[in-house]
Short mmCIF file of C-alpha atoms and ligand atoms in Angstrom, two decimals:
data_model
loop_
_atom_site.label_atom_id
_atom_site.label_comp_id
_atom_site.label_asym_id
_atom_site.label_seq_id
_atom_site.Cartn_x
_atom_site.Cartn_y
_atom_site.Cartn_z
CA UNK A 247 -11.64 25.15 24.14
CA UNK A 248 -12.12 28.57 25.27
CA UNK A 249 -15.31 30.34 26.33
CA UNK A 250 -15.67 31.74 22.90
CA UNK A 251 -14.35 29.34 20.53
CA UNK A 252 -15.75 25.60 19.31
CA UNK A 253 -12.86 23.72 17.97
CA UNK A 254 -13.52 20.98 15.36
CA UNK A 255 -10.71 18.07 15.47
CA UNK A 256 -8.63 16.72 18.02
CA UNK A 257 -4.74 16.23 16.21
CA UNK A 258 -2.51 18.93 17.27
CA UNK A 259 -2.83 19.48 12.47
CA UNK A 260 -6.23 18.97 11.48
CA UNK A 261 -8.47 21.24 13.60
CA UNK A 262 -10.56 24.33 12.38
CA UNK A 263 -11.47 26.65 15.51
CA UNK A 264 -14.75 28.83 15.41
CA UNK A 265 -15.57 31.60 17.60
CA UNK A 266 -18.68 30.48 19.17
CA UNK A 267 -19.26 32.83 22.07
CA UNK A 268 -23.36 31.82 22.44
CA UNK A 269 -21.96 27.96 22.20
CA UNK A 270 -24.78 27.44 19.65
CA UNK A 271 -22.34 26.05 17.42
CA UNK A 272 -20.98 23.39 19.55
CA UNK A 273 -24.60 22.27 20.57
CA UNK A 274 -25.59 21.71 17.19
CA UNK A 275 -21.67 20.04 15.65
CA UNK A 276 -22.64 17.58 18.75
CA UNK A 277 -25.68 15.90 17.05
CA UNK A 278 -23.72 15.25 14.15
CA UNK A 279 -23.66 11.65 15.36
CA UNK A 280 -23.55 9.69 11.17
CA UNK A 281 -26.85 8.79 12.74
CA UNK A 282 -29.37 11.65 11.75
CA UNK A 283 -29.54 13.01 8.48
CA UNK A 284 -28.92 17.13 7.82
CA UNK A 285 -32.55 17.43 8.21
CA UNK A 286 -33.47 15.76 10.84
CA UNK A 287 -30.42 17.30 12.85
CA UNK A 288 -31.22 20.72 12.31
CA UNK A 289 -35.33 20.19 13.16
CA UNK A 290 -33.83 18.76 16.59
CA UNK A 291 -31.25 21.38 17.09
CA UNK A 292 -33.70 24.16 15.40
CA UNK A 293 -36.03 25.16 18.30
CA UNK A 294 -32.83 25.75 20.51
CA UNK A 295 -31.39 28.83 18.78
CA UNK A 296 -32.76 30.92 15.34
CA UNK A 297 -30.84 30.17 12.25
CA UNK A 298 -32.10 29.29 8.86
CA UNK A 299 -31.51 26.06 7.37
CA UNK A 300 -30.08 27.81 4.27
CA UNK A 301 -27.49 28.82 6.01
CA UNK A 302 -27.14 26.17 8.80
CA UNK A 303 -26.38 23.89 5.38
CA UNK A 304 -24.25 26.55 3.76
CA UNK A 305 -21.79 25.98 7.13
CA UNK A 306 -22.39 22.57 7.05
CA UNK A 307 -20.59 22.45 3.06
CA UNK A 308 -17.92 24.71 4.23
CA UNK A 309 -17.04 22.54 6.82
CA UNK A 310 -16.94 19.27 4.79
CA UNK A 311 -14.79 21.58 2.30
CA UNK A 312 -11.84 21.47 5.27
CA UNK A 313 -12.67 17.99 5.88
CA UNK A 314 -14.08 18.28 9.27
CA UNK A 315 -17.14 17.00 8.41
CA UNK A 316 -18.12 14.25 5.23
CA UNK A 317 -21.81 13.32 3.97
CA UNK A 318 -22.75 9.80 4.82
CA UNK A 319 -25.35 8.61 1.98
CA UNK A 320 -26.74 6.74 5.00
CA UNK A 321 -26.66 6.19 9.11
CA UNK A 322 -23.37 4.77 9.68
CA UNK A 323 -24.67 2.19 11.94
CA UNK A 324 -26.23 0.66 8.09
CA UNK A 325 -22.32 1.02 6.12
CA UNK A 326 -21.22 -2.59 5.35
CA UNK A 327 -18.21 -3.73 8.13
CA UNK A 328 -18.94 -0.82 10.25
CA UNK A 329 -17.43 -2.65 13.02
CA UNK A 330 -14.38 -3.21 12.22
CA UNK A 331 -14.28 -0.84 9.85
CA UNK A 332 -15.40 2.26 11.82
CA UNK A 333 -12.03 4.25 12.19
CA UNK A 334 -10.97 3.48 8.80
CA UNK A 335 -14.00 4.77 7.19
CA UNK A 336 -13.00 7.83 9.53
CA UNK A 337 -9.60 8.03 8.16
CA UNK A 338 -10.27 7.81 4.72
CA UNK A 339 -13.05 10.38 4.69
CA UNK A 340 -10.77 13.02 6.76
CA UNK A 341 -8.65 12.66 4.70
CA UNK A 342 -10.88 13.46 1.90
CA UNK A 343 -11.67 10.12 0.11
CA UNK A 344 -15.24 8.08 0.18
CA UNK A 345 -14.41 5.69 3.12
CA UNK A 346 -17.03 3.18 2.17
CA UNK A 347 -16.19 3.31 -1.18
CA UNK A 348 -12.45 2.58 -0.60
CA UNK A 349 -13.11 -0.61 2.03
CA UNK A 350 -15.31 -2.18 -0.97
CA UNK A 351 -13.04 -1.26 -3.40
CA UNK A 352 -10.24 -2.65 -1.12
CA UNK A 353 -12.97 -5.89 -0.37
CA UNK A 354 -12.51 -6.79 -4.02
CA UNK A 355 -9.10 -6.78 -4.70
CA UNK A 356 -7.13 -9.96 -4.75
CA UNK A 357 -3.59 -9.25 -4.12
CA UNK A 358 -0.73 -11.30 -4.88
CA UNK A 359 1.79 -11.23 -2.22
CA UNK A 360 5.16 -13.26 -3.83
CA UNK A 361 7.77 -13.83 -0.76
CA UNK A 362 6.84 -14.43 2.61
CA UNK A 363 10.38 -13.29 4.37
CA UNK A 364 11.18 -9.86 6.06
CA UNK A 365 9.27 -7.17 4.33
CA UNK A 366 6.44 -9.79 2.50
CA UNK A 367 5.08 -11.62 5.89
CA UNK A 368 4.07 -8.07 7.33
CA UNK A 369 3.17 -6.47 4.01
CA UNK A 370 0.33 -9.30 3.71
CA UNK A 371 -1.03 -8.91 7.21
CA UNK A 372 -1.05 -4.84 6.45
CA UNK A 373 -3.00 -5.49 3.19
CA UNK A 374 -5.35 -7.76 5.12
CA UNK A 375 -6.10 -5.57 7.83
CA UNK A 376 -6.81 -2.72 5.33
CA UNK A 377 -9.82 -5.24 4.51
CA UNK A 378 -8.19 -7.09 1.34
CA UNK A 379 -10.34 -9.05 0.83
CA UNK A 380 -8.34 -12.14 -0.92
CA UNK A 381 -4.44 -12.46 -0.49
CA UNK A 382 -2.62 -15.21 -2.74
CA UNK A 383 0.63 -16.28 -0.49
CA UNK A 384 3.66 -17.04 -2.27
CA UNK A 385 7.07 -18.80 -0.51
CA UNK A 386 8.65 -21.95 -0.87
CA UNK A 387 10.66 -21.29 2.42
CA UNK A 388 10.16 -22.93 5.87
CA UNK A 389 9.74 -20.75 9.04
CA UNK A 390 13.72 -21.00 10.53
CA UNK A 391 14.69 -20.43 13.98
CA UNK A 392 16.60 -17.45 12.86
CA UNK A 393 13.62 -15.20 11.05
CA UNK A 394 11.91 -14.83 14.22
CA UNK A 395 14.20 -12.00 14.96
CA UNK A 396 12.84 -10.01 12.11
CA UNK A 397 10.13 -11.72 10.17
CA UNK A 398 7.66 -10.89 12.96
CA UNK A 399 4.43 -12.39 11.78
CA UNK A 400 5.71 -16.04 12.58
CA UNK A 401 6.17 -17.88 16.71
CA UNK A 402 7.80 -20.71 18.15
CA UNK A 403 5.76 -22.76 17.12
CA UNK A 404 5.66 -22.14 13.39
CA UNK A 405 9.60 -22.95 12.86
CA UNK A 406 9.84 -25.96 10.48
CA UNK A 407 6.04 -25.61 8.63
CA UNK A 408 5.58 -23.83 5.02
CA UNK A 409 5.72 -20.03 5.70
CA UNK A 410 2.65 -19.92 3.80
CA UNK A 411 0.65 -21.87 6.12
CA UNK A 412 2.17 -19.93 9.18
CA UNK A 413 0.98 -16.95 7.60
CA UNK A 414 -1.91 -17.75 6.65
CA UNK A 415 -2.65 -19.01 9.95
CA UNK A 416 -1.80 -15.50 11.52
CA UNK A 417 -3.33 -13.87 9.38
CA UNK A 418 -6.54 -15.60 9.77
CA UNK A 419 -6.65 -15.77 13.60
CA UNK A 420 -6.92 -11.57 13.21
CA UNK A 421 -9.25 -10.96 9.89
CA UNK A 422 -11.25 -13.93 9.06
CA UNK A 423 -13.01 -12.83 6.21
CA UNK A 424 -10.12 -12.87 4.30
CA UNK A 425 -9.43 -15.39 1.82
CA UNK A 426 -6.02 -16.50 1.62
CA UNK A 427 -4.64 -18.74 -0.86
CA UNK A 428 -1.15 -20.38 -0.63
CA UNK A 429 1.62 -21.88 -2.66
CA UNK A 430 4.92 -23.00 -1.80
CA UNK A 431 5.52 -23.09 -5.54
CA UNK A 432 9.27 -21.78 -5.69
CA UNK A 433 9.73 -19.17 -8.82
CA UNK A 434 12.46 -20.05 -11.57
CA UNK A 435 11.07 -18.27 -14.33
CA UNK A 436 8.32 -16.35 -15.94
CA UNK A 437 5.88 -19.30 -16.65
CA UNK A 438 5.74 -20.04 -12.81
CA UNK A 439 5.34 -16.12 -12.42
CA UNK A 440 2.43 -16.43 -14.84
CA UNK A 441 0.88 -19.22 -12.86
CA UNK A 442 1.02 -17.62 -9.28
CA UNK A 443 0.13 -14.38 -10.44
CA UNK A 444 -2.39 -15.22 -12.85
CA UNK A 445 -5.92 -13.82 -11.67
CA UNK A 446 -5.04 -11.17 -9.62
CA UNK A 447 -5.95 -7.21 -9.48
CA UNK A 448 -2.07 -6.52 -7.86
CA UNK A 449 0.79 -8.08 -7.39
CA UNK A 450 4.09 -7.32 -4.53
CA UNK A 451 7.60 -8.30 -5.14
CA UNK A 452 9.09 -8.95 -2.08
CA UNK A 453 11.58 -11.49 -3.10
CA UNK A 454 14.90 -10.84 -3.12
CA UNK A 455 16.65 -13.73 -4.76
CA UNK A 456 18.25 -13.95 -6.99
CA UNK A 457 18.51 -10.77 -7.13
CA UNK A 458 17.38 -8.50 -9.96
CA UNK A 459 16.22 -11.88 -11.58
CA UNK A 460 13.65 -12.57 -9.35
CA UNK A 461 12.35 -8.81 -9.96
CA UNK A 462 12.39 -9.18 -13.17
CA UNK A 463 10.82 -12.60 -13.50
CA UNK A 464 7.81 -11.14 -12.01
CA UNK A 465 7.87 -7.69 -14.00
CA UNK A 466 7.80 -9.77 -16.99
CA UNK A 467 4.68 -11.50 -15.93
CA UNK A 468 3.30 -9.01 -14.76
CA UNK A 469 3.73 -7.04 -17.94
CA UNK A 470 2.20 -10.07 -19.65
CA UNK A 471 -0.81 -10.23 -17.34
CA UNK A 472 -0.92 -6.07 -17.43
CA UNK A 473 -1.48 -6.71 -13.78
CA UNK A 474 0.09 -3.70 -11.58
CA UNK A 475 2.77 -4.34 -9.62
CA UNK A 476 5.07 -2.94 -6.79
CA UNK A 477 8.96 -4.36 -5.88
CA UNK A 478 9.96 -4.01 -2.05
CA UNK A 479 13.82 -3.84 -1.23
CA UNK A 480 15.88 -3.88 1.90
CA UNK A 481 18.89 -2.83 2.76
CA UNK A 482 20.45 -2.57 6.22
CA UNK A 483 20.10 1.58 5.81
CA UNK A 484 17.14 1.93 3.59
CA UNK A 485 14.12 0.83 2.08
CA UNK A 486 13.13 1.30 -1.67
CA UNK A 487 9.87 1.08 -3.86
CA UNK A 488 8.61 1.34 -7.12
CA UNK A 489 5.09 0.59 -8.49
CA UNK A 490 4.74 -0.18 -12.12
CA UNK A 491 1.90 0.71 -14.32
CA UNK A 492 1.45 -2.00 -17.46
CA UNK A 493 2.06 0.33 -20.65
CA UNK A 494 1.82 3.66 -18.81
CA UNK A 495 5.01 4.04 -16.62
CA UNK A 496 8.62 2.14 -16.79
CA UNK A 497 9.29 -1.43 -15.84
CA UNK A 498 11.53 -3.01 -13.49
CA UNK A 499 13.59 -3.63 -16.71
CA UNK A 500 13.32 0.23 -18.05
CA UNK A 501 14.74 0.96 -14.53
CA UNK A 502 17.68 -1.60 -15.03
CA UNK A 503 18.10 -0.86 -18.37
CA UNK A 504 19.07 3.23 -16.88
CA UNK A 505 21.01 2.19 -14.68
CA UNK A 506 23.29 -0.40 -17.05
CA UNK A 507 25.64 1.98 -17.93
CA UNK A 508 26.57 3.58 -14.29
CA UNK A 509 27.60 1.16 -12.87
CA UNK A 510 25.18 -1.02 -12.55
CA UNK A 511 26.59 -4.00 -15.27
CA UNK A 512 30.01 -3.89 -13.42
CA UNK A 513 28.42 -4.58 -10.06
CA UNK A 514 26.61 -7.58 -11.15
CA UNK A 515 29.23 -9.12 -13.01
CA UNK A 516 30.99 -8.42 -9.79
CA UNK A 517 28.78 -9.82 -7.50
CA UNK A 518 28.60 -12.84 -10.20
CA UNK A 519 32.42 -13.85 -9.82
CA UNK A 520 32.03 -13.56 -5.97
CA UNK A 521 32.11 -16.48 -4.46
CA UNK A 522 29.85 -15.66 -1.59
CA UNK A 523 25.76 -14.73 -0.75
CA UNK A 524 25.19 -10.83 0.58
CA UNK A 525 22.81 -11.11 3.27
CA UNK A 526 20.85 -8.95 3.96
CA UNK A 527 21.54 -7.01 7.25
CA UNK A 528 17.94 -6.37 8.99
CA UNK A 529 16.43 -5.86 12.40
CA UNK A 530 12.78 -6.33 13.70
CA UNK A 531 12.70 -2.60 13.67
CA UNK A 532 13.63 -1.31 10.23
CA UNK A 533 11.50 -4.20 8.64
CA UNK A 534 8.14 -3.00 10.22
CA UNK A 535 9.16 0.35 9.57
CA UNK A 536 9.83 -0.43 6.12
CA UNK A 537 6.41 -2.80 5.00
CA UNK A 538 4.55 0.00 6.49
CA UNK A 539 6.38 3.01 4.40
CA UNK A 540 5.28 -0.24 1.08
CA UNK A 541 1.96 -0.39 2.27
CA UNK A 542 1.70 3.35 3.13
CA UNK A 543 2.58 4.23 -0.21
CA UNK A 544 0.95 1.76 -2.64
CA UNK A 545 -1.87 3.50 -0.43
CA UNK A 546 -0.83 6.79 -1.61
CA UNK A 547 -1.01 5.13 -4.79
CA UNK A 548 -4.49 3.64 -4.84
CA UNK A 549 -6.58 5.85 -3.14
CA UNK A 550 -4.46 9.65 -2.41
CA UNK A 551 -3.55 9.95 -5.54
CA UNK A 552 0.11 11.04 -4.15
CA UNK A 553 2.51 8.63 -5.54
CA UNK A 554 2.39 6.77 -8.88
CA UNK A 555 4.41 4.24 -11.29
CA UNK A 556 7.99 5.06 -12.43
CA UNK A 557 9.73 6.36 -9.06
CA UNK A 558 11.99 4.74 -7.89
CA UNK A 559 11.23 5.62 -3.70
CA UNK A 560 13.49 5.73 -0.71
CA UNK A 561 12.93 5.67 2.89
CA UNK A 562 16.12 6.02 5.02
CA UNK A 563 15.98 4.60 8.17
CA UNK A 564 18.82 6.87 9.99
CA UNK A 565 17.35 9.72 8.89
CA UNK A 566 13.68 8.32 9.57
CA UNK A 567 12.77 9.99 5.88
CA UNK A 568 12.00 10.13 2.66
CA UNK A 569 15.19 10.66 0.13
CA UNK A 570 14.27 12.34 -3.40
CA UNK A 571 13.03 10.38 -5.29
CA UNK A 572 14.36 8.82 -8.53
CA UNK A 573 11.92 8.62 -12.09
CA UNK A 574 12.68 6.81 -14.98
CA UNK A 575 10.98 6.67 -18.01
CA UNK A 576 10.16 3.90 -20.18
CA UNK A 577 12.77 2.70 -22.24
CA UNK A 578 12.27 2.23 -26.03
CA UNK A 579 15.12 -0.42 -25.73
CA UNK A 580 13.43 -2.28 -23.11
CA UNK A 581 12.83 -6.27 -23.41
CA UNK A 582 9.45 -5.38 -21.62
CA UNK A 583 7.85 -2.86 -22.47
CA UNK A 584 10.20 -1.66 -25.80
CA UNK A 585 11.94 -3.44 -28.18
CA UNK A 586 11.97 -0.60 -30.53
CA UNK A 587 15.12 -0.42 -30.86
CA UNK A 588 18.36 -2.37 -30.03
CA UNK A 589 19.53 -2.11 -26.78
CA UNK A 590 22.97 -0.76 -25.92
CA UNK A 591 26.20 -2.17 -25.11
CA UNK A 592 25.89 -2.10 -21.52
CA UNK A 593 22.21 -3.14 -21.25
CA UNK A 594 23.02 -6.27 -23.45
CA UNK A 595 25.85 -7.16 -21.17
CA UNK A 596 23.12 -6.72 -17.95
CA UNK A 597 20.17 -8.74 -20.16
CA UNK A 598 22.77 -11.80 -20.50
CA UNK A 599 24.72 -11.57 -16.91
CA UNK A 600 20.70 -11.23 -15.31
CA UNK A 601 18.98 -13.59 -17.80
CA UNK A 602 14.94 -14.31 -17.18
CA UNK A 603 14.98 -16.45 -20.28
CA UNK A 604 14.79 -19.99 -19.47
CA UNK A 605 14.01 -23.39 -21.43
CA UNK A 606 10.68 -24.37 -21.31
CA UNK A 607 9.82 -20.62 -21.58
CA UNK A 608 8.46 -18.98 -24.16
CA UNK A 609 8.19 -15.80 -22.96
CA UNK A 610 12.08 -13.91 -24.02
ZN1 LIG B 766 10.13 -1.84 -19.56
#
């Protein structure tokens, strides 16, 4: 940057400056192009300056520790998916995570996205863009003209066609390697959900109908199959999400249980009596923010270890920031993951109001 300083990095908060009046480090660092070994770089550089190999390695190790340099297992051009994932690799490496391992993990995943509406269509697209190898998208609905103003994936040509087919076409027009399975099944009960989440590694529940019941059904199916799951919710001012690690964290029913005595049971009872269907007010901007925030939360959980299950996260669209997190525990009276103790009266009333038991489903 200045005559006596070499700066590594271009961001405003991700840089490292070293004093370098003779420019020796500048010349050396320029040789770190991802294609030469540590020894080759030293041999290329050494004739110009007097520096021992040991000192040079110590400096590189120090730079690696602060995320300024990454040691690769092989030259950059030999890494899989090199062209497409070039920036992904460097992003993950830059954040202290093995980029190649992360991309390989994503490629090996099968993720079910249940619901292809406001959040689901963008979440599925972002997962494919991140390199998820296989997606199963499930939604019984047809693209309607009114969807186009906030469901950003769909176009005029898609109107009248099943959402999942339009979404599949859109994803594959960008990510040819992503295998996209589609289903137009409507999930009425746990057996339906089991059929859709079978043989998947992760489930994103982006369904919001019927309220609470849809999430309970998916939660029960994922618990039975021991599949980790993420639940997304939209409201006018905020997005909410939580992640369930089966048998480790509380599940969706545990969260509902904890709110049963705090007015949730009365709210659900009032909503069921009311003669109207609530519509979630949203627009394209909040839809895009919500989807990206949710996928980022998932990355934080799976890759960066900075988010976890058992927490209800909320993102405020007006303040453009996350609110205080609400932790919830496994509930011994939970009808899905507990059953060691009987439910209290509020919980019993709640489970009756949003029952997920139905005929032909022996999974109560
Ligand atoms: Zn539970």
